[in-house]
PDB file of C-alpha atoms in Angstrom:
ATOM      1  CA  MET Z  10    -298.380 -54.665  53.931  1.00 40.00           C
ATOM      2  CA  PRO Z  11    -299.589 -58.128  52.948  1.00 46.00           C
ATOM      3  CA  ILE Z  12    -299.375 -59.165  49.299  1.00 46.00           C
ATOM      4  CA  PRO Z  13    -302.906 -59.604  47.868  1.00 46.00           C
ATOM      5  CA  ALA Z  14    -303.859 -63.222  47.247  1.00 50.00           C
ATOM      6  CA  ARG Z  15    -304.007 -64.146  43.564  1.00 63.00           C
ATOM      7  CA  GLY Z  16    -306.350 -67.064  43.575  1.00 79.00           C
ATOM      8  CA  THR Z  17    -304.448 -69.771  45.407  1.00 88.00           C
ATOM      9  CA  ARG Z  18    -305.886 -73.158  44.487  1.00 91.00           C
ATOM     10  CA  ILE Z  19    -305.905 -75.886  47.118  1.00 92.00           C
ATOM     11  CA  VAL Z  20    -306.599 -79.442  45.980  1.00 91.00           C
ATOM     12  CA  ARG Z  21    -307.081 -82.349  48.368  1.00 92.00           C
ATOM     13  CA  GLN Z  22    -307.351 -86.017  47.518  1.00 91.00           C
ATOM     14  CA  GLU Z  23    -307.513 -89.346  49.326  1.00 91.00           C
ATOM     15  CA  ALA Z  24    -306.823 -92.729  47.738  1.00 88.00           C
ATOM     16  CA  GLY Z  25    -305.650 -96.092  49.020  1.00 86.00           C
ATOM     17  CA  GLY Z  26    -305.026 -94.816  52.521  1.00 88.00           C
ATOM     18  CA  SER Z  27    -302.955 -91.881  51.256  1.00 90.00           C
ATOM     19  CA  ARG Z  28    -303.803 -88.189  51.553  1.00 93.00           C
ATOM     20  CA  TRP Z  29    -302.487 -85.237  49.585  1.00 92.00           C
ATOM     21  CA  GLU Z  30    -302.950 -81.505  49.770  1.00 94.00           C
ATOM     22  CA  VAL Z  31    -301.445 -79.298  47.091  1.00 94.00           C
ATOM     23  CA  ALA Z  32    -301.609 -75.496  46.999  1.00 95.00           C
ATOM     24  CA  ILE Z  33    -300.723 -73.582  43.833  1.00 93.00           C
ATOM     25  CA  ARG Z  34    -300.552 -69.853  43.177  1.00 90.00           C
ATOM     26  CA  ALA Z  35    -299.272 -68.228  40.006  1.00 90.00           C
ATOM     27  CA  PRO Z  36    -296.292 -65.941  40.660  1.00 89.00           C
ATOM     28  CA  PRO Z  37    -296.717 -62.205  40.022  1.00 90.00           C
ATOM     29  CA  ALA Z  38    -295.962 -61.077  36.482  1.00 89.00           C
ATOM     30  CA  HIS Z  39    -292.770 -59.225  37.393  1.00 88.00           C
ATOM     31  CA  LEU Z  40    -291.277 -62.428  38.808  1.00 90.00           C
ATOM     32  CA  ALA Z  41    -292.223 -64.591  35.810  1.00 88.00           C
ATOM     33  CA  PRO Z  42    -288.720 -64.399  34.231  1.00 87.00           C
ATOM     34  CA  TYR Z  43    -287.250 -65.859  37.420  1.00 91.00           C
ATOM     35  CA  ILE Z  44    -289.756 -68.332  38.849  1.00 92.00           C
ATOM     36  CA  ARG Z  45    -291.566 -71.049  36.911  1.00 91.00           C
ATOM     37  CA  ASP Z  46    -293.984 -71.957  39.682  1.00 90.00           C
ATOM     38  CA  ILE Z  47    -294.432 -72.314  43.419  1.00 93.00           C
ATOM     39  CA  MET Z  48    -296.326 -75.096  45.141  1.00 95.00           C
ATOM     40  CA  GLY Z  49    -297.147 -76.043  48.711  1.00 96.00           C
ATOM     41  CA  TYR Z  50    -297.688 -79.692  49.531  1.00 96.00           C
ATOM     42  CA  THR Z  51    -298.525 -82.119  52.316  1.00 95.00           C
ATOM     43  CA  GLU Z  52    -298.551 -85.877  51.751  1.00 95.00           C
ATOM     44  CA  GLN Z  53    -299.376 -88.748  54.088  1.00 94.00           C
ATOM     45  CA  THR Z  54    -298.989 -92.363  52.979  1.00 93.00           C
ATOM     46  CA  PRO Z  55    -299.444 -95.661  54.850  1.00 93.00           C
ATOM     47  CA  ILE Z  56    -296.014 -96.868  53.703  1.00 91.00           C
ATOM     48  CA  SER Z  57    -292.741 -95.289  52.703  1.00 91.00           C
ATOM     49  CA  SER Z  58    -292.755 -93.614  49.310  1.00 89.00           C
ATOM     50  CA  ARG Z  59    -290.152 -93.221  46.597  1.00 89.00           C
ATOM     51  CA  ARG Z  60    -290.320 -90.901  43.576  1.00 88.00           C
ATOM     52  CA  ARG Z  61    -287.922 -90.444  40.711  1.00 89.00           C
ATOM     53  CA  GLU Z  62    -287.540 -86.759  39.824  1.00 90.00           C
ATOM     54  CA  LEU Z  63    -286.653 -86.115  36.202  1.00 92.00           C
ATOM     55  CA  PRO Z  64    -284.370 -83.423  34.792  1.00 94.00           C
ATOM     56  CA  GLY Z  65    -285.903 -80.152  33.714  1.00 95.00           C
ATOM     57  CA  PRO Z  66    -284.674 -76.681  32.697  1.00 96.00           C
ATOM     58  CA  MET Z  67    -284.938 -75.282  36.206  1.00 96.00           C
ATOM     59  CA  VAL Z  68    -283.375 -75.125  39.652  1.00 97.00           C
ATOM     60  CA  VAL Z  69    -285.546 -76.803  42.283  1.00 97.00           C
ATOM     61  CA  VAL Z  70    -285.724 -75.410  45.818  1.00 97.00           C
ATOM     62  CA  ILE Z  71    -287.432 -77.545  48.468  1.00 97.00           C
ATOM     63  CA  LEU Z  72    -288.262 -75.734  51.717  1.00 97.00           C
ATOM     64  CA  GLU Z  73    -289.261 -78.432  54.190  1.00 96.00           C
ATOM     65  CA  ILE Z  74    -291.710 -77.719  56.973  1.00 94.00           C
ATOM     66  CA  GLY Z  75    -292.073 -81.428  57.725  1.00 93.00           C
ATOM     67  CA  PRO Z  76    -289.505 -84.153  58.377  1.00 94.00           C
ATOM     68  CA  PRO Z  77    -286.548 -84.067  55.955  1.00 94.00           C
ATOM     69  CA  ILE Z  78    -286.892 -86.423  53.030  1.00 94.00           C
ATOM     70  CA  ARG Z  79    -284.082 -88.602  51.694  1.00 95.00           C
ATOM     71  CA  VAL Z  80    -282.469 -87.610  48.411  1.00 95.00           C
ATOM     72  CA  ARG Z  81    -280.437 -89.970  46.215  1.00 88.00           C
ATOM     73  CA  GLY Z  82    -278.470 -88.470  43.359  1.00 77.00           C
ATOM     74  CA  ALA Z  83    -276.014 -89.994  40.925  1.00 71.00           C
ATOM     75  CA  SER Z  84    -273.931 -91.491  43.754  1.00 72.00           C
ATOM     76  CA  GLY Z  85    -276.918 -93.480  45.012  1.00 76.00           C
ATOM     77  CA  ARG Z  86    -276.162 -92.355  48.571  1.00 83.00           C
ATOM     78  CA  ALA Z  87    -279.200 -91.205  50.559  1.00 88.00           C
ATOM     79  CA  GLU Z  88    -278.859 -87.794  52.183  1.00 93.00           C
ATOM     80  CA  ARG Z  89    -281.158 -85.658  54.323  1.00 94.00           C
ATOM     81  CA  PHE Z  90    -281.185 -81.867  54.344  1.00 94.00           C
ATOM     82  CA  PRO Z  91    -283.091 -80.573  57.389  1.00 93.00           C
ATOM     83  CA  GLY Z  92    -284.796 -77.335  56.407  1.00 92.00           C
ATOM     84  CA  GLY Z  93    -284.596 -78.025  52.688  1.00 95.00           C
ATOM     85  CA  PHE Z  94    -282.252 -78.199  49.738  1.00 96.00           C
ATOM     86  CA  VAL Z  95    -281.418 -76.800  46.315  1.00 97.00           C
ATOM     87  CA  ALA Z  96    -280.992 -79.011  43.246  1.00 96.00           C
ATOM     88  CA  GLY Z  97    -279.144 -77.471  40.311  1.00 96.00           C
ATOM     89  CA  VAL Z  98    -279.735 -78.217  36.646  1.00 97.00           C
ATOM     90  CA  ASP Z  99    -279.033 -81.907  36.043  1.00 95.00           C
ATOM     91  CA  ASP Z 100    -279.060 -84.388  33.168  1.00 94.00           C
ATOM     92  CA  GLY Z 101    -279.913 -87.427  35.270  1.00 93.00           C
ATOM     93  CA  PRO Z 102    -282.688 -88.513  37.637  1.00 92.00           C
ATOM     94  CA  THR Z 103    -282.827 -87.897  41.383  1.00 92.00           C
ATOM     95  CA  VAL Z 104    -284.740 -90.199  43.736  1.00 92.00           C
ATOM     96  CA  CYS Z 105    -286.634 -88.702  46.692  1.00 93.00           C
ATOM     97  CA  GLU Z 106    -287.997 -90.844  49.535  1.00 94.00           C
ATOM     98  CA  HIS Z 107    -290.023 -90.254  52.675  1.00 93.00           C
ATOM     99  CA  ASP Z 108    -291.280 -92.468  55.489  1.00 94.00           C
ATOM    100  CA  GLY Z 109    -294.966 -91.676  55.187  1.00 93.00           C
ATOM    101  CA  PHE Z 110    -295.174 -87.907  55.639  1.00 95.00           C
ATOM    102  CA  GLN Z 111    -293.772 -84.835  53.952  1.00 95.00           C
ATOM    103  CA  SER Z 112    -294.745 -81.182  53.848  1.00 96.00           C
ATOM    104  CA  GLY Z 113    -293.153 -78.093  52.433  1.00 96.00           C
ATOM    105  CA  VAL Z 114    -292.929 -75.527  49.665  1.00 97.00           C
ATOM    106  CA  GLN Z 115    -291.395 -76.292  46.278  1.00 96.00           C
ATOM    107  CA  LEU Z 116    -290.000 -73.352  44.367  1.00 95.00           C
ATOM    108  CA  ASN Z 117    -289.005 -74.005  40.748  1.00 95.00           C
ATOM    109  CA  LEU Z 118    -286.689 -71.204  39.671  1.00 96.00           C
ATOM    110  CA  THR Z 119    -285.443 -70.458  36.203  1.00 95.00           C
ATOM    111  CA  PRO Z 120    -281.650 -70.886  36.196  1.00 95.00           C
ATOM    112  CA  VAL Z 121    -281.174 -67.130  35.799  1.00 94.00           C
ATOM    113  CA  GLY Z 122    -283.598 -66.551  38.674  1.00 94.00           C
ATOM    114  CA  ALA Z 123    -281.565 -68.924  40.832  1.00 95.00           C
ATOM    115  CA  ARG Z 124    -278.357 -67.113  39.811  1.00 95.00           C
ATOM    116  CA  LEU Z 125    -279.821 -63.806  40.977  1.00 93.00           C
ATOM    117  CA  PHE Z 126    -281.389 -65.229  44.108  1.00 93.00           C
ATOM    118  CA  PHE Z 127    -278.407 -67.194  45.434  1.00 94.00           C
ATOM    119  CA  GLY Z 128    -275.737 -64.860  44.066  1.00 93.00           C
ATOM    120  CA  LEU Z 129    -273.364 -67.605  42.982  1.00 94.00           C
ATOM    121  CA  PRO Z 130    -272.422 -69.113  39.613  1.00 97.00           C
ATOM    122  CA  MET Z 131    -274.901 -71.810  38.652  1.00 97.00           C
ATOM    123  CA  SER Z 132    -271.997 -74.075  37.636  1.00 97.00           C
ATOM    124  CA  GLU Z 133    -271.443 -74.541  41.389  1.00 96.00           C
ATOM    125  CA  LEU Z 134    -274.856 -76.228  41.638  1.00 96.00           C
ATOM    126  CA  THR Z 135    -274.809 -78.252  38.418  1.00 96.00           C
ATOM    127  CA  ARG Z 136    -275.651 -81.933  39.085  1.00 94.00           C
ATOM    128  CA  ARG Z 137    -275.560 -81.219  42.819  1.00 94.00           C
ATOM    129  CA  VAL Z 138    -278.027 -81.148  45.686  1.00 95.00           C
ATOM    130  CA  VAL Z 139    -276.952 -78.841  48.519  1.00 95.00           C
ATOM    131  CA  PRO Z 140    -278.516 -77.679  51.812  1.00 96.00           C
ATOM    132  CA  PHE Z 141    -280.636 -74.564  51.375  1.00 95.00           C
ATOM    133  CA  GLY Z 142    -278.965 -73.006  54.403  1.00 93.00           C
ATOM    134  CA  ASP Z 143    -275.524 -73.285  52.771  1.00 95.00           C
ATOM    135  CA  VAL Z 144    -276.386 -71.106  49.788  1.00 94.00           C
ATOM    136  CA  VAL Z 145    -279.125 -68.710  50.932  1.00 92.00           C
ATOM    137  CA  ALA Z 146    -278.211 -65.179  52.017  1.00 87.00           C
ATOM    138  CA  ARG Z 147    -277.879 -64.701  55.776  1.00 88.00           C
ATOM    139  CA  THR Z 148    -280.761 -62.229  55.758  1.00 87.00           C
ATOM    140  CA  HIS Z 149    -283.068 -65.091  54.731  1.00 88.00           C
ATOM    141  CA  ALA Z 150    -281.569 -67.845  56.853  1.00 88.00           C
ATOM    142  CA  ASP Z 151    -284.731 -68.001  58.989  1.00 92.00           C
ATOM    143  CA  LEU Z 152    -287.087 -68.475  56.033  1.00 93.00           C
ATOM    144  CA  VAL Z 153    -287.914 -72.133  56.737  1.00 93.00           C
ATOM    145  CA  GLU Z 154    -288.691 -71.332  60.374  1.00 94.00           C
ATOM    146  CA  ARG Z 155    -291.003 -68.516  59.274  1.00 95.00           C
ATOM    147  CA  LEU Z 156    -292.724 -70.790  56.765  1.00 95.00           C
ATOM    148  CA  HIS Z 157    -293.316 -73.308  59.527  1.00 94.00           C
ATOM    149  CA  ASP Z 158    -294.886 -70.640  61.748  1.00 95.00           C
ATOM    150  CA  ALA Z 159    -297.141 -69.294  58.982  1.00 95.00           C
ATOM    151  CA  ARG Z 160    -300.719 -70.591  59.219  1.00 89.00           C
ATOM    152  CA  THR Z 161    -301.847 -70.530  55.584  1.00 94.00           C
ATOM    153  CA  TRP Z 162    -300.385 -71.339  52.169  1.00 95.00           C
ATOM    154  CA  ASP Z 163    -301.025 -67.755  51.077  1.00 94.00           C
ATOM    155  CA  ALA Z 164    -298.954 -66.471  53.981  1.00 95.00           C
ATOM    156  CA  ARG Z 165    -296.142 -68.869  53.045  1.00 95.00           C
ATOM    157  CA  PHE Z 166    -296.251 -67.861  49.395  1.00 95.00           C
ATOM    158  CA  ASP Z 167    -296.143 -64.196  50.441  1.00 94.00           C
ATOM    159  CA  LEU Z 168    -292.949 -64.828  52.417  1.00 94.00           C
ATOM    160  CA  VAL Z 169    -291.261 -66.534  49.476  1.00 94.00           C
ATOM    161  CA  GLU Z 170    -292.295 -63.828  47.007  1.00 93.00           C
ATOM    162  CA  ARG Z 171    -291.034 -61.036  49.262  1.00 92.00           C
ATOM    163  CA  MET Z 172    -287.717 -62.830  49.535  1.00 91.00           C
ATOM    164  CA  LEU Z 173    -287.498 -63.158  45.744  1.00 91.00           C
ATOM    165  CA  ASP Z 174    -288.394 -59.491  45.285  1.00 89.00           C
ATOM    166  CA  GLU Z 175    -285.455 -58.486  47.436  1.00 86.00           C
ATOM    167  CA  ARG Z 176    -282.973 -60.675  45.564  1.00 85.00           C
ATOM    168  CA  VAL Z 177    -283.910 -60.291  41.875  1.00 83.00           C
ATOM    169  CA  ALA Z 178    -284.752 -56.597  41.749  1.00 75.00           C
ATOM    170  CA  ALA Z 179    -281.807 -55.541  39.554  1.00 76.00           C
ATOM    171  CA  PRO Z 180    -280.770 -58.178  36.999  1.00 81.00           C
ATOM    172  CA  SER Z 181    -277.419 -57.604  35.305  1.00 86.00           C
ATOM    173  CA  ASP Z 182    -276.879 -57.269  31.556  1.00 89.00           C
ATOM    174  CA  ARG Z 183    -275.524 -60.839  31.595  1.00 91.00           C
ATOM    175  CA  ALA Z 184    -278.731 -62.061  33.244  1.00 91.00           C
ATOM    176  CA  ARG Z 185    -280.909 -60.274  30.692  1.00 91.00           C
ATOM    177  CA  VAL Z 186    -278.917 -61.640  27.756  1.00 94.00           C
ATOM    178  CA  VAL Z 187    -279.030 -65.223  28.985  1.00 95.00           C
ATOM    179  CA  SER Z 188    -282.710 -64.934  29.955  1.00 93.00           C
ATOM    180  CA  TRP Z 189    -283.481 -63.996  26.357  1.00 95.00           C
ATOM    181  CA  ALA Z 190    -281.410 -66.910  25.045  1.00 96.00           C
ATOM    182  CA  VAL Z 191    -283.082 -69.390  27.405  1.00 96.00           C
ATOM    183  CA  ARG Z 192    -286.525 -68.192  26.343  1.00 94.00           C
ATOM    184  CA  ARG Z 193    -285.446 -68.576  22.712  1.00 95.00           C
ATOM    185  CA  ILE Z 194    -284.381 -72.195  23.357  1.00 97.00           C
ATOM    186  CA  GLU Z 195    -287.562 -73.023  25.268  1.00 95.00           C
ATOM    187  CA  ALA Z 196    -289.831 -71.434  22.648  1.00 95.00           C
ATOM    188  CA  ALA Z 197    -288.189 -73.635  19.999  1.00 95.00           C
ATOM    189  CA  GLY Z 198    -288.548 -76.773  22.110  1.00 95.00           C
ATOM    190  CA  GLY Z 199    -284.765 -77.116  22.183  1.00 95.00           C
ATOM    191  CA  ASP Z 200    -284.459 -77.081  18.381  1.00 93.00           C
ATOM    192  CA  VAL Z 201    -282.010 -74.183  18.090  1.00 93.00           C
ATOM    193  CA  ASP Z 202    -278.826 -73.975  16.057  1.00 94.00           C
ATOM    194  CA  MET Z 203    -276.143 -72.857  18.512  1.00 94.00           C
ATOM    195  CA  ARG Z 204    -274.063 -71.023  15.907  1.00 94.00           C
ATOM    196  CA  ARG Z 205    -277.117 -69.013  14.920  1.00 94.00           C
ATOM    197  CA  LEU Z 206    -277.956 -68.337  18.569  1.00 95.00           C
ATOM    198  CA  ALA Z 207    -274.461 -66.949  19.136  1.00 95.00           C
ATOM    199  CA  ARG Z 208    -274.809 -64.695  16.077  1.00 95.00           C
ATOM    200  CA  GLU Z 209    -278.182 -63.441  17.303  1.00 94.00           C
ATOM    201  CA  LEU Z 210    -276.619 -62.601  20.658  1.00 94.00           C
ATOM    202  CA  GLY Z 211    -273.640 -60.933  18.984  1.00 94.00           C
ATOM    203  CA  TYR Z 212    -271.060 -63.044  20.850  1.00 95.00           C
ATOM    204  CA  SER Z 213    -268.646 -65.831  20.041  1.00 96.00           C
ATOM    205  CA  ARG Z 214    -269.809 -69.386  20.769  1.00 95.00           C
ATOM    206  CA  LYS Z 215    -267.160 -69.632  23.505  1.00 96.00           C
ATOM    207  CA  HIS Z 216    -268.444 -66.499  25.205  1.00 96.00           C
ATOM    208  CA  VAL Z 217    -272.028 -67.750  25.027  1.00 96.00           C
ATOM    209  CA  ILE Z 218    -270.955 -71.040  26.634  1.00 97.00           C
ATOM    210  CA  ASP Z 219    -269.151 -69.106  29.385  1.00 97.00           C
ATOM    211  CA  LEU Z 220    -272.268 -67.006  29.996  1.00 97.00           C
ATOM    212  CA  PHE Z 221    -274.422 -70.141  30.260  1.00 97.00           C
ATOM    213  CA  HIS Z 222    -272.029 -71.839  32.683  1.00 97.00           C
ATOM    214  CA  ASP Z 223    -272.326 -68.807  34.949  1.00 97.00           C
ATOM    215  CA  GLN Z 224    -276.055 -68.055  34.592  1.00 96.00           C
ATOM    216  CA  VAL Z 225    -277.523 -71.533  33.914  1.00 97.00           C
ATOM    217  CA  GLY Z 226    -274.923 -74.084  34.968  1.00 97.00           C
ATOM    218  CA  VAL Z 227    -274.770 -76.041  31.718  1.00 97.00           C
ATOM    219  CA  PRO Z 228    -273.844 -75.074  28.142  1.00 97.00           C
ATOM    220  CA  PRO Z 229    -276.668 -74.068  25.795  1.00 97.00           C
ATOM    221  CA  LYS Z 230    -276.525 -77.314  23.798  1.00 96.00           C
ATOM    222  CA  LEU Z 231    -277.134 -79.439  26.897  1.00 97.00           C
ATOM    223  CA  LEU Z 232    -279.874 -77.073  28.064  1.00 98.00           C
ATOM    224  CA  ALA Z 233    -281.551 -77.489  24.671  1.00 97.00           C
ATOM    225  CA  ARG Z 234    -281.448 -81.282  25.076  1.00 97.00           C
ATOM    226  CA  ILE Z 235    -283.019 -81.002  28.531  1.00 97.00           C
ATOM    227  CA  VAL Z 236    -285.722 -78.664  27.188  1.00 97.00           C
ATOM    228  CA  ARG Z 237    -286.545 -81.135  24.391  1.00 97.00           C
ATOM    229  CA  PHE Z 238    -286.674 -84.049  26.850  1.00 97.00           C
ATOM    230  CA  ASP Z 239    -288.885 -82.029  29.205  1.00 95.00           C
ATOM    231  CA  ALA Z 240    -291.320 -81.286  26.372  1.00 96.00           C
ATOM    232  CA  LEU Z 241    -291.513 -85.012  25.559  1.00 96.00           C
ATOM    233  CA  MET Z 242    -292.167 -85.932  29.199  1.00 93.00           C
ATOM    234  CA  ARG Z 243    -294.884 -83.302  29.532  1.00 92.00           C
ATOM    235  CA  HIS Z 244    -296.576 -84.760  26.453  1.00 94.00           C
ATOM    236  CA  LEU Z 245    -296.461 -88.296  27.866  1.00 92.00           C
ATOM    237  CA  ARG Z 246    -297.468 -87.225  31.364  1.00 88.00           C
ATOM    238  CA  VAL Z 247    -300.865 -86.045  30.185  1.00 86.00           C
ATOM    239  CA  GLY Z 248    -301.463 -89.170  28.119  1.00 86.00           C
ATOM    240  CA  GLY Z 249    -300.128 -87.864  24.795  1.00 88.00           C
ATOM    241  CA  ALA Z 250    -300.195 -90.448  22.026  1.00 88.00           C
ATOM    242  CA  GLY Z 251    -297.707 -91.484  19.371  1.00 92.00           C
ATOM    243  CA  THR Z 252    -295.275 -94.252  18.523  1.00 94.00           C
ATOM    244  CA  TRP Z 253    -291.656 -93.662  19.491  1.00 95.00           C
ATOM    245  CA  ALA Z 254    -290.804 -93.004  15.849  1.00 96.00           C
ATOM    246  CA  GLU Z 255    -293.618 -90.448  15.607  1.00 96.00           C
ATOM    247  CA  LEU Z 256    -292.607 -88.797  18.885  1.00 96.00           C
ATOM    248  CA  ALA Z 257    -288.969 -88.649  17.773  1.00 97.00           C
ATOM    249  CA  GLN Z 258    -289.998 -86.705  14.678  1.00 96.00           C
ATOM    250  CA  ARG Z 259    -292.441 -84.480  16.575  1.00 96.00           C
ATOM    251  CA  PHE Z 260    -289.958 -83.437  19.271  1.00 96.00           C
ATOM    252  CA  GLY Z 261    -286.924 -82.927  17.065  1.00 94.00           C
ATOM    253  CA  TYR Z 262    -284.872 -86.078  17.616  1.00 96.00           C
ATOM    254  CA  TYR Z 263    -282.832 -87.415  14.693  1.00 94.00           C
ATOM    255  CA  ASP Z 264    -284.635 -90.739  14.836  1.00 96.00           C
ATOM    256  CA  GLN Z 265    -286.115 -93.255  17.282  1.00 96.00           C
ATOM    257  CA  ALA Z 266    -282.680 -94.511  18.355  1.00 97.00           C
ATOM    258  CA  HIS Z 267    -281.684 -90.959  19.280  1.00 97.00           C
ATOM    259  CA  LEU Z 268    -284.808 -90.562  21.410  1.00 97.00           C
ATOM    260  CA  VAL Z 269    -284.102 -93.875  23.169  1.00 96.00           C
ATOM    261  CA  ARG Z 270    -280.527 -92.839  24.035  1.00 96.00           C
ATOM    262  CA  GLU Z 271    -281.642 -89.474  25.403  1.00 97.00           C
ATOM    263  CA  VAL Z 272    -284.453 -90.901  27.537  1.00 96.00           C
ATOM    264  CA  ARG Z 273    -282.119 -93.575  28.943  1.00 95.00           C
ATOM    265  CA  GLN Z 274    -279.597 -90.930  29.955  1.00 94.00           C
ATOM    266  CA  PHE Z 275    -282.109 -88.549  31.524  1.00 95.00           C
ATOM    267  CA  THR Z 276    -284.281 -91.134  33.317  1.00 93.00           C
ATOM    268  CA  GLY Z 277    -282.164 -94.249  33.815  1.00 91.00           C
ATOM    269  CA  MET Z 278    -284.997 -96.185  32.132  1.00 92.00           C
ATOM    270  CA  THR Z 279    -286.108 -97.232  28.679  1.00 92.00           C
ATOM    271  CA  PRO Z 280    -288.739 -95.018  27.052  1.00 92.00           C
ATOM    272  CA  THR Z 281    -291.346 -97.743  27.563  1.00 89.00           C
ATOM    273  CA  GLU Z 282    -290.481 -98.012  31.277  1.00 88.00           C
ATOM    274  CA  ALA Z 283    -290.563 -94.228  31.648  1.00 87.00           C
ATOM    275  CA  ARG Z 284    -293.902 -93.992  29.876  1.00 85.00           C
ATOM    276  CA  GLY Z 285    -295.369 -96.739  32.045  1.00 80.00           C
ATOM    277  CA  THR Z 286    -294.382 -95.093  35.326  1.00 77.00           C
ATOM    278  CA  LEU Z 287    -295.315 -91.499  34.580  1.00 74.00           C
ATOM    279  CA  ILE Z 288    -298.106 -90.266  36.868  1.00 51.00           C
ATOM    280  CA  ASP Z 289    -300.755 -88.068  35.329  1.00 39.00           C
ATOM    281  CA  PHE Z 290    -300.620 -85.433  38.050  1.00 41.00           C
ATOM    282  CA  ALA Z 291    -302.716 -83.139  35.887  1.00 39.00           C
ATOM    283  CA  SER Z 292    -305.840 -85.052  36.856  1.00 41.00           C
ATOM    284  CA  PHE Z 293    -304.979 -84.570  40.515  1.00 42.00           C
ATOM    285  CA  GLN Z 294    -303.879 -80.961  40.789  1.00 40.00           C
ATOM    286  CA  ASP Z 295    -304.371 -79.479  37.331  1.00 42.00           C
ATOM    287  CA  ALA Z 296    -300.678 -78.638  37.240  1.00 41.00           C
ATOM    288  CA  GLU Z 297    -297.540 -80.066  35.746  1.00 41.00           C
ATOM    289  CA  VAL Z 298    -295.221 -81.776  38.216  1.00 43.00           C
ATOM    290  CA  ASN Z 299    -291.882 -83.123  37.008  1.00 47.00           C
ATOM    291  CA  SER Z 300    -291.789 -86.495  38.755  1.00 48.00           C
ATOM    292  CA  VAL Z 301    -292.591 -90.125  38.205  1.00 49.00           C
ATOM    293  CA  GLN Z 302    -293.661 -92.780  40.690  1.00 45.00           C
ATOM    294  CA  ASP Z 303    -290.987 -95.455  40.956  1.00 46.00           C
ATOM    295  CA  ALA Z 304    -292.060 -98.928  39.909  1.00 40.00           C
ATOM    296  CA  SER Z 305    -290.595-100.185  43.190  1.00 38.00           C
ATOM    297  CA  ASP Z 306    -293.104 -98.282  45.327  1.00 37.00           C
ATOM    298  CA  ALA Z 307    -292.959-100.775  48.178  1.00 33.00           C
ATOM    299  CA  PRO Z 308    -291.859-100.303  51.796  1.00 31.00           C
ATOM    300  CA  LEU Z 309    -288.213 -99.216  51.851  1.00 32.00           C
TER     301      LEU Z 309
END
């Protein structure tokens, strides 16, 4: 039986010889603890395009129904992953490039959702980009082919949601505990005392760190830093104001120098460079997309 459509929004735009189509549908409520959002996209540009993807508290799954894009991680080596890839939680930028056309479905999973879906410790994906086919269950190995054959974004979203339903139906006690802790960190914007968090969970700090390595891929302190950075980038992406000193105080950094160090690590740029290259995607698709347009957006 088909899953009822829940108001999929499709936005199209043309500018400077480029065309975009973005489809967005909110996930069902019962999947909210495991999936942040799902988006379909098609992009055509007159020249090659390069985007710098910034770290966020999520595991990104790209299911390609167009030509495979090039992905450059910390090594700087360009790799292609026909059919799509999975990017674990990272604390550095990843550069994605295409030669003028890309199309696919982007699934942003919570780390615990990714742990349930792929059935492997998230530490195995930390700071890595791996082929989707290498980590997905055999029963779903044909997903990309089925997405390609589907005729509408709703049909594609239905396929992905059914797959998630099958994989995350019975979360373990460990998953529930860490899900609560992650929500606690995100609700506080990353400003959480880790000793207090461990006491609230009723575990030792070492055990909490072990749980996070398994369910998230990084320890809670690093996740909190990524959450704080993500909140800052979301503020800037929509044109949020403030001097660096004011933003440091607002988002829980010790001081401006602390903010500068964190942004340099997570973006590979100065805060001023990062602020200058952020695209306000909200005006285009009324959604938050964790990427920036590289300043070197010239033919590759």
